[in-house]
Coordinates of C-alpha atoms in Angstrom, one line a residue:
Chain A
M21 CA -6.8 7.1 29.2
S22 CA -8.6 3.8 29.4
V23 CA -8.0 0.6 27.4
E24 CA -11.6 0.7 26.2
L25 CA -11.3 4.2 24.7
A26 CA -7.9 3.4 23.0
L27 CA -9.2 0.2 21.5
D28 CA -12.5 1.9 20.5
V29 CA -10.8 4.7 18.5
A30 CA -8.2 2.3 16.9
F31 CA -11.0 -0.2 15.9
R32 CA -13.3 2.4 14.4
A33 CA -10.5 4.3 12.6
A34 CA -9.2 1.0 11.1
L35 CA -12.7 0.1 9.9
V36 CA -13.0 3.6 8.3
A37 CA -9.7 3.1 6.5
L38 CA -10.8 -0.3 5.2
T39 CA -14.3 0.9 4.3
L40 CA -12.9 3.8 2.3
G41 CA -10.8 1.3 0.4
F42 CA -13.8 -1.0 -0.3
L43 CA -15.9 2.0 -1.5
E44 CA -13.1 3.2 -3.7
Q45 CA -12.7 -0.3 -5.2
L46 CA -16.4 -0.5 -5.8
A47 CA -16.2 2.9 -7.7
V48 CA -13.6 1.5 -10.1
F49 CA -14.8 -2.1 -10.0
E50 CA -15.7 -2.5 -13.7
R51 CA -12.5 -1.1 -14.9
A52 CA -10.0 -2.4 -12.3
F53 CA -11.4 -5.8 -11.7
G54 CA -12.7 -6.4 -15.3
F55 CA -10.7 -8.5 -17.8
R56 CA -8.9 -5.4 -19.0
G57 CA -7.9 -4.1 -15.6
P58 CA -4.9 -4.7 -13.3
F59 CA -7.0 -7.1 -11.1
S60 CA -8.3 -9.2 -13.9
P61 CA -8.7 -13.0 -13.7
A62 CA -5.7 -13.4 -16.1
I63 CA -3.3 -11.4 -13.9
A64 CA -4.5 -13.2 -10.7
A65 CA -3.8 -16.5 -12.5
V66 CA -0.3 -15.3 -13.4
F67 CA 0.3 -15.0 -9.6
G68 CA -1.1 -18.5 -9.0
R69 CA -4.6 -17.5 -7.9
A70 CA -6.2 -19.8 -10.3
G71 CA -9.3 -20.1 -8.1
A72 CA -9.9 -16.4 -8.5
R73 CA -10.3 -16.9 -12.2
S74 CA -13.5 -18.9 -12.1
E75 CA -16.7 -17.3 -13.4
G76 CA -18.6 -17.8 -10.2
F77 CA -15.9 -16.0 -8.2
S78 CA -15.8 -13.2 -10.7
S79 CA -19.5 -12.5 -10.5
A80 CA -19.5 -12.8 -6.7
L81 CA -16.6 -10.5 -6.2
R82 CA -18.5 -7.3 -6.5
Y83 CA -20.8 -8.4 -3.7
V84 CA -17.8 -9.4 -1.6
V85 CA -16.4 -5.9 -2.0
A86 CA -19.8 -4.3 -1.3
G87 CA -20.2 -6.7 1.7
G88 CA -16.8 -5.5 3.0
A89 CA -17.9 -1.9 2.8
M90 CA -21.2 -2.6 4.6
A91 CA -19.6 -4.7 7.3
G92 CA -17.0 -1.9 7.7
I93 CA -19.7 0.7 8.2
A94 CA -21.7 -1.5 10.6
G95 CA -18.6 -2.2 12.6
A96 CA -17.4 1.4 12.7
V97 CA -20.9 2.6 13.9
A98 CA -21.4 -0.2 16.4
G99 CA -17.8 -0.1 17.9
P100 CA -15.8 -2.8 19.5
S101 CA -17.7 -3.1 22.8
S102 CA -20.9 -4.2 21.0
T103 CA -21.7 -7.7 19.9
V104 CA -22.1 -6.6 16.3
G105 CA -18.8 -4.6 16.0
P106 CA -16.2 -7.4 16.3
L107 CA -18.2 -9.7 14.1
A108 CA -18.6 -7.0 11.5
A109 CA -14.8 -6.5 11.6
L110 CA -14.3 -10.2 11.1
V111 CA -16.6 -10.1 8.1
A112 CA -14.7 -7.1 6.7
L113 CA -11.4 -8.9 7.1
C114 CA -12.8 -12.0 5.4
C115 CA -14.1 -9.8 2.5
L116 CA -10.7 -8.2 2.2
A117 CA -9.0 -11.6 2.1
L118 CA -11.3 -12.7 -0.7
T119 CA -10.8 -9.5 -2.6
K120 CA -7.1 -9.9 -2.4
L121 CA -7.4 -13.3 -4.1
R122 CA -7.9 -11.2 -7.2
R123 CA -6.2 -7.9 -6.2
V124 CA -2.7 -9.5 -5.9
T125 CA -1.0 -6.1 -5.9
A126 CA -1.8 -2.6 -4.6
S127 CA -1.8 -3.2 -0.9
D128 CA -0.4 -0.3 1.1
G129 CA 0.7 0.5 4.6
A130 CA -2.7 1.9 5.7
E131 CA -4.4 -1.3 4.7
Q132 CA -1.8 -3.4 6.6
M133 CA -2.1 -1.3 9.7
A134 CA -5.9 -1.5 9.6
V135 CA -5.8 -5.2 9.1
L136 CA -3.3 -5.7 12.0
T137 CA -5.5 -3.4 14.3
L138 CA -8.7 -5.3 13.4
F139 CA -6.9 -8.7 13.7
A140 CA -5.8 -7.8 17.3
A141 CA -9.2 -6.5 18.2
C142 CA -11.0 -9.6 16.9
V143 CA -8.5 -11.9 18.7
A144 CA -9.2 -9.9 21.8
L145 CA -12.9 -9.4 21.6
V146 CA -14.3 -12.6 20.0
P147 CA -16.2 -14.5 21.5
G148 CA -16.8 -11.7 24.0
P149 CA -15.2 -8.8 25.8
N150 CA -12.3 -9.6 28.2
A151 CA -10.3 -6.9 30.0
V152 CA -7.0 -8.7 29.8
T153 CA -7.2 -9.6 26.1
A154 CA -8.4 -6.0 25.3
T155 CA -5.3 -4.7 27.1
L156 CA -3.1 -7.1 25.1
A157 CA -4.6 -5.9 21.9
V158 CA -3.9 -2.2 22.8
W159 CA -0.3 -3.1 23.5
F160 CA 0.0 -5.0 20.2
I161 CA -1.5 -2.0 18.2
A162 CA 0.8 0.4 20.0
A163 CA 3.8 -1.8 19.4
Q164 CA 3.0 -1.9 15.6
A165 CA 2.6 1.9 15.6
V166 CA 6.0 2.3 17.2
L167 CA 7.6 -0.3 15.0
S168 CA 6.2 1.3 11.9
N169 CA 7.6 4.7 12.7
A170 CA 10.9 3.4 14.0
T171 CA 11.5 1.3 10.9
A172 CA 10.5 4.1 8.6
G173 CA 12.7 6.5 10.5
I174 CA 15.8 4.3 10.6
A175 CA 15.4 3.4 6.9
K176 CA 15.2 7.1 6.0
A177 CA 18.1 8.0 8.3
L178 CA 20.3 5.4 6.5
S179 CA 19.3 6.8 3.1
E180 CA 21.6 9.3 1.6
T181 CA 18.7 11.0 -0.3
W182 CA 16.8 11.5 3.0
R183 CA 19.9 12.6 4.9
A184 CA 20.7 15.1 2.2
G185 CA 17.3 16.6 2.6
E186 CA 16.2 16.0 -1.0
A187 CA 13.5 13.4 -0.5
V188 CA 10.4 15.5 0.1
L189 CA 11.2 17.6 -3.0
L190 CA 11.7 14.5 -5.1
V191 CA 8.4 12.9 -3.8
M192 CA 6.5 16.2 -4.4
G193 CA 7.9 16.3 -7.9
S194 CA 6.6 12.8 -8.7
E195 CA 3.5 12.1 -10.6
S196 CA 2.3 9.3 -8.4
H197 CA 2.5 11.0 -4.9
G198 CA 3.5 14.5 -5.8
H199 CA 1.9 17.9 -5.7
P200 CA 3.0 20.2 -8.5
G201 CA 2.3 23.4 -6.5
L202 CA 4.2 22.3 -3.5
A203 CA 7.0 21.0 -5.7
R204 CA 7.4 24.5 -7.2
V205 CA 7.5 26.1 -3.8
L206 CA 10.1 23.6 -2.6
A207 CA 12.2 24.0 -5.7
A208 CA 12.2 27.7 -5.2
N209 CA 13.1 27.3 -1.5
P210 CA 15.6 24.5 -1.1
G211 CA 16.0 25.2 2.6
L212 CA 12.3 24.5 3.2
G213 CA 12.6 21.2 1.4
R214 CA 15.6 20.2 3.4
A215 CA 13.9 21.2 6.7
L216 CA 10.7 19.2 5.8
T217 CA 12.7 16.2 4.8
R218 CA 14.8 16.1 7.9
S219 CA 11.8 16.8 10.2
V220 CA 10.1 13.7 8.8
V221 CA 13.2 11.6 9.6
L222 CA 13.5 13.2 13.0
F223 CA 9.8 12.7 13.8
E224 CA 9.8 9.0 12.8
C225 CA 13.0 8.3 14.6
A226 CA 11.8 10.1 17.8
F227 CA 8.4 8.4 17.8
P228 CA 9.4 5.5 20.1
L229 CA 10.5 8.1 22.7
I230 CA 6.8 8.7 23.3
L231 CA 6.9 5.6 25.5
I232 CA 9.3 7.1 28.0
A233 CA 8.6 10.8 27.5
P234 CA 6.8 13.2 29.8
P235 CA 3.1 13.6 28.9
Q236 CA 3.6 17.0 27.3
L237 CA 6.3 15.8 24.9
A238 CA 4.4 12.6 24.1
L239 CA 1.3 14.7 23.3
L240 CA 3.5 17.0 21.1
L241 CA 4.8 14.0 19.2
L242 CA 1.4 12.6 18.7
L243 CA 0.1 15.9 17.5
A244 CA 3.0 16.1 15.1
G245 CA 2.0 12.6 13.9
V246 CA -1.6 13.7 13.2
T247 CA -0.3 16.9 11.4
F248 CA 2.1 14.7 9.3
H249 CA -0.7 12.4 8.2
V250 CA -3.0 15.3 7.4
G251 CA -0.2 16.7 5.3
C252 CA 0.5 13.4 3.6
A253 CA -3.3 13.1 2.8
I254 CA -3.5 16.6 1.3
T255 CA -0.2 16.6 -0.7
M256 CA 0.2 12.9 -1.5
G257 CA -3.3 11.5 -1.6
L258 CA -2.6 9.0 1.2
N259 CA -6.2 9.2 2.4
A260 CA -6.5 5.9 4.2
F261 CA -3.3 6.5 6.2
L262 CA -5.1 9.5 7.8
F263 CA -7.3 7.1 9.6
A264 CA -5.3 3.9 10.0
F265 CA -2.2 5.5 11.6
P266 CA -3.5 8.3 13.8
G267 CA -6.2 5.9 14.9
T268 CA -3.5 3.9 16.8
Y269 CA -2.2 6.9 18.7
L270 CA -4.4 6.5 21.7
C271 CA -3.1 3.0 22.1
V272 CA 0.4 4.4 22.1
A273 CA -0.6 7.0 24.6
Y274 CA -2.1 4.2 26.8
V275 CA 1.1 2.2 26.7
A276 CA 3.1 5.4 27.4
Q277 CA 0.9 6.1 30.4
T278 CA 1.7 2.6 31.7
V279 CA 5.4 2.4 31.1
S280 CA 6.7 6.0 31.2
P281 CA 8.1 7.0 34.5
F282 CA 7.0 10.6 33.9
W283 CA 3.2 10.0 33.5
Chain B
M8 CA -6.5 -20.0 28.9
R9 CA -8.0 -17.4 26.6
E10 CA -5.6 -14.7 27.9
G11 CA -2.6 -16.9 27.4
L12 CA -3.6 -17.9 23.9
T13 CA -4.2 -14.2 22.9
A14 CA -0.8 -13.2 24.3
V15 CA 0.9 -16.0 22.3
I16 CA -0.8 -15.1 19.1
L17 CA -0.2 -11.4 19.3
A18 CA 3.4 -11.8 20.5
A19 CA 4.1 -14.3 17.6
V20 CA 2.6 -11.8 15.0
F21 CA 4.6 -9.0 16.5
I22 CA 7.9 -10.9 16.5
A23 CA 7.2 -11.9 12.9
S24 CA 6.5 -8.3 12.1
V25 CA 9.8 -7.2 13.6
L26 CA 11.7 -10.0 11.6
N27 CA 9.9 -8.7 8.5
Q28 CA 11.7 -5.3 8.9
T29 CA 15.1 -7.0 8.7
P30 CA 17.1 -7.9 5.6
L31 CA 17.2 -11.6 6.4
Q32 CA 16.9 -13.3 3.0
R33 CA 15.8 -16.7 4.4
W34 CA 13.0 -15.0 6.3
R35 CA 12.0 -12.9 3.3
D36 CA 11.8 -16.1 1.1
L37 CA 9.7 -17.8 3.7
V38 CA 7.3 -14.9 4.0
A39 CA 7.1 -14.5 0.2
R40 CA 6.1 -18.2 -0.1
H41 CA 3.5 -18.3 2.7
D42 CA 2.2 -14.8 3.3
R43 CA 0.2 -14.5 0.1
W44 CA -2.1 -11.8 1.7
T45 CA 0.8 -9.6 2.8
F46 CA -0.4 -9.8 6.4
L47 CA 3.0 -9.1 7.8
P48 CA 4.0 -5.5 7.3
F49 CA 7.1 -3.9 5.9
W50 CA 7.2 -0.3 7.2
A51 CA 10.0 1.4 5.4
F52 CA 7.8 4.0 3.7
F53 CA 9.5 5.9 0.8
A54 CA 12.9 4.7 2.0
P55 CA 15.7 4.2 1.3
N56 CA 14.9 5.6 -2.2
P57 CA 11.8 7.8 -2.4
G58 CA 9.7 7.1 -5.5
Y59 CA 10.2 10.2 -7.6
A60 CA 9.2 8.9 -11.0
G61 CA 5.8 8.1 -12.4
T62 CA 5.4 4.9 -14.3
H63 CA 3.5 4.6 -17.6
I64 CA 2.8 1.7 -20.0
V65 CA 2.5 2.4 -23.7
F66 CA 1.9 -0.1 -26.4
R67 CA 1.6 -0.3 -30.2
D68 CA 0.3 -2.9 -32.7
R69 CA 1.8 -4.1 -35.9
T70 CA -0.5 -4.3 -38.8
P71 CA 0.3 -5.4 -42.4
A72 CA 0.8 -1.7 -43.2
G73 CA 3.3 -1.2 -40.3
W74 CA 3.2 0.0 -36.7
T75 CA 0.4 2.0 -35.2
S76 CA 1.4 5.0 -33.0
W77 CA 2.1 4.3 -29.3
T78 CA -0.9 4.5 -27.0
E79 CA -0.8 4.8 -23.3
L80 CA -2.6 2.2 -21.2
E81 CA -4.9 4.4 -19.2
V82 CA -4.4 4.4 -15.5
P83 CA -6.6 7.0 -13.7
D84 CA -5.0 10.2 -12.6
T85 CA -5.4 11.7 -9.1
G86 CA -8.2 14.2 -8.6
G87 CA -8.5 17.3 -6.4
W88 CA -10.3 15.3 -3.7
R89 CA -7.6 12.7 -3.4
W90 CA -7.0 13.6 0.3
L91 CA -10.4 12.1 1.0
W92 CA -11.5 10.2 -2.1
N93 CA -8.9 8.5 -4.2
P94 CA -10.3 5.5 -6.1
G95 CA -7.6 5.5 -8.8
R96 CA -4.9 4.8 -6.1
F97 CA -5.4 1.0 -6.5
E98 CA -4.7 0.9 -10.2
R99 CA -1.8 3.3 -9.9
K100 CA -0.3 1.3 -7.0
A101 CA -0.8 -1.9 -9.0
L102 CA 1.3 -0.5 -11.9
Q103 CA 3.9 0.8 -9.5
D104 CA 4.1 -2.6 -7.7
L105 CA 4.4 -4.6 -10.9
F106 CA 7.1 -2.1 -12.1
N107 CA 9.0 -2.2 -8.8
G108 CA 8.9 -6.0 -8.8
L109 CA 10.2 -6.1 -12.4
V110 CA 13.1 -3.8 -11.4
R111 CA 13.9 -6.0 -8.4
S112 CA 13.8 -9.1 -10.6
A113 CA 16.0 -7.4 -13.3
Q114 CA 18.6 -6.7 -10.6
A115 CA 18.6 -10.2 -9.3
L116 CA 18.6 -12.1 -12.6
R117 CA 21.8 -13.4 -14.2
H118 CA 20.3 -13.7 -17.6
P119 CA 18.4 -10.6 -18.8
A120 CA 16.2 -12.7 -21.1
A121 CA 14.8 -14.5 -18.1
L122 CA 13.0 -11.2 -17.2
E123 CA 10.2 -12.4 -19.5
L124 CA 9.5 -15.3 -17.2
T125 CA 9.1 -13.3 -14.0
L126 CA 5.6 -12.9 -12.5
C127 CA 5.6 -9.1 -12.7
Y128 CA 6.6 -9.1 -16.4
L129 CA 3.9 -11.7 -17.1
G130 CA 1.4 -9.7 -15.1
L131 CA 2.2 -6.5 -17.1
L132 CA 2.0 -8.5 -20.3
A133 CA -1.4 -9.9 -19.4
W134 CA -2.6 -6.4 -18.7
V135 CA -1.3 -5.0 -22.0
Q136 CA -2.6 -8.0 -24.0
A137 CA -6.1 -7.6 -22.6
Q138 CA -6.4 -4.1 -24.2
P139 CA -8.5 -3.9 -27.3
R140 CA -6.7 -4.1 -30.7
R141 CA -5.7 -0.7 -32.1
T142 CA -7.0 -1.7 -35.5
P143 CA -8.9 -4.7 -36.8
E144 CA -5.8 -5.7 -38.7
S145 CA -3.5 -5.8 -35.7
I146 CA -1.3 -8.9 -35.6
T147 CA 1.3 -8.4 -32.9
R148 CA 1.8 -6.0 -30.0
Q149 CA 4.8 -4.5 -28.3
F150 CA 4.8 -2.6 -25.0
A151 CA 7.2 -0.3 -23.2
L152 CA 7.5 0.9 -19.7
L153 CA 8.3 4.6 -19.3
Q154 CA 9.4 6.5 -16.2
A155 CA 8.3 10.2 -16.0
V156 CA 10.1 12.7 -13.7
G157 CA 8.7 16.1 -12.9
H158 CA 5.5 17.9 -13.8
G159 CA 4.3 20.0 -16.7
Q160 CA 6.9 21.4 -19.1
E161 CA 9.8 20.2 -17.0
R162 CA 8.6 16.6 -17.2
S163 CA 11.0 14.1 -18.8
L164 CA 10.3 10.6 -20.0
Q165 CA 12.6 7.6 -20.2
A166 CA 11.9 4.1 -21.6
V167 CA 13.0 1.5 -19.0
V168 CA 11.7 -1.7 -20.7
V169 CA 10.8 -2.3 -24.3
S170 CA 9.3 -5.7 -24.9
R171 CA 9.5 -7.9 -27.9
E172 CA 6.5 -8.4 -30.1
Y173 CA 3.8 -10.7 -29.0
A174 CA 1.0 -12.2 -31.1
I175 CA -2.2 -10.6 -30.0
G176 CA -4.1 -13.1 -27.9
E177 CA -0.8 -14.7 -26.9
C178 CA 0.0 -14.2 -23.2

């Protein structure tokens, strides 16, 4: 596992996650960013983003979102080792920052992980490639991936609902992130719901062990992570997570290879 | 020089990210004041309480003849391709974020009436007030936030917030 490969995959996956978001926002732009939508100038002004209320900003915003999508595609195709890639990522990050002047709410974990990944890549690769800074970026991305899983795992382990094994059934029964078919199956098989809930807690809590585990166990945990995110995308509609989080896994594997006594 | 600077920047962001996972109130206040772009992550996905209820906004207008029926403010539903293409997620998340913020404010406030002055309430109000009049004679508008639990016939609805009346155009 090389630094270049780990950073390449994380960089492209983060840009795919961001680009997907830009394209989805473009698809609902009229409704969501118009004056009747949740990202209207009036709502931005409530949250103190008065500048985002100006007419000039409103008319430019669609092009900003489109520009973010185009920069994301260009960066994902070019990759981090090219001259274009990191600059395109910078443009995509700037477009996202401008978009968020109006979209005060509706940020999610996938967007945050993609931003952190691209931030690290840009800090490391602009103005030009550097082996030491690239390695630092890979360590940073891996650390965020481990932190995210550890935090989520500990928070769930401290929650009575998660410990009781009820959480997956509750989430699947919800309108926002649920899946009626799976909710019915889980309601009919409470043992399956409990097993799924506890396996999520166990997986997230065990994730940091990748750093000191033998390669086979580390690989198993990373595969479990990919399966988990595929499952979340299919059942919960968390589509951007599918790219933003598994995209960091080679960085985690690189760090594990460096620090684990078993590799 | 470049290597040192990169190390300092990335280490600082990582330490700030770790602090952001803790319940330190002073840190949270600092972040809320300065991190307008939510750059620093908070990673406790669906914990401690997994979101199991769907949120809906309904509103009705008062006319000289009385109230109209309640109408739901349309927030797009998820589609079959949501595992790959899910454009409605931003609007649904916006509603969820505003609702969650409102609930957090309600828990923190000493005077329930002050809820009307919170940013999330004003954001929801601005959203509702921007919807077209139900009738040309509409004078005032009232909205309610509902929570839905379950699917299909087993779905249950509960009103969580019912607003006072607002003159249409007032925000």
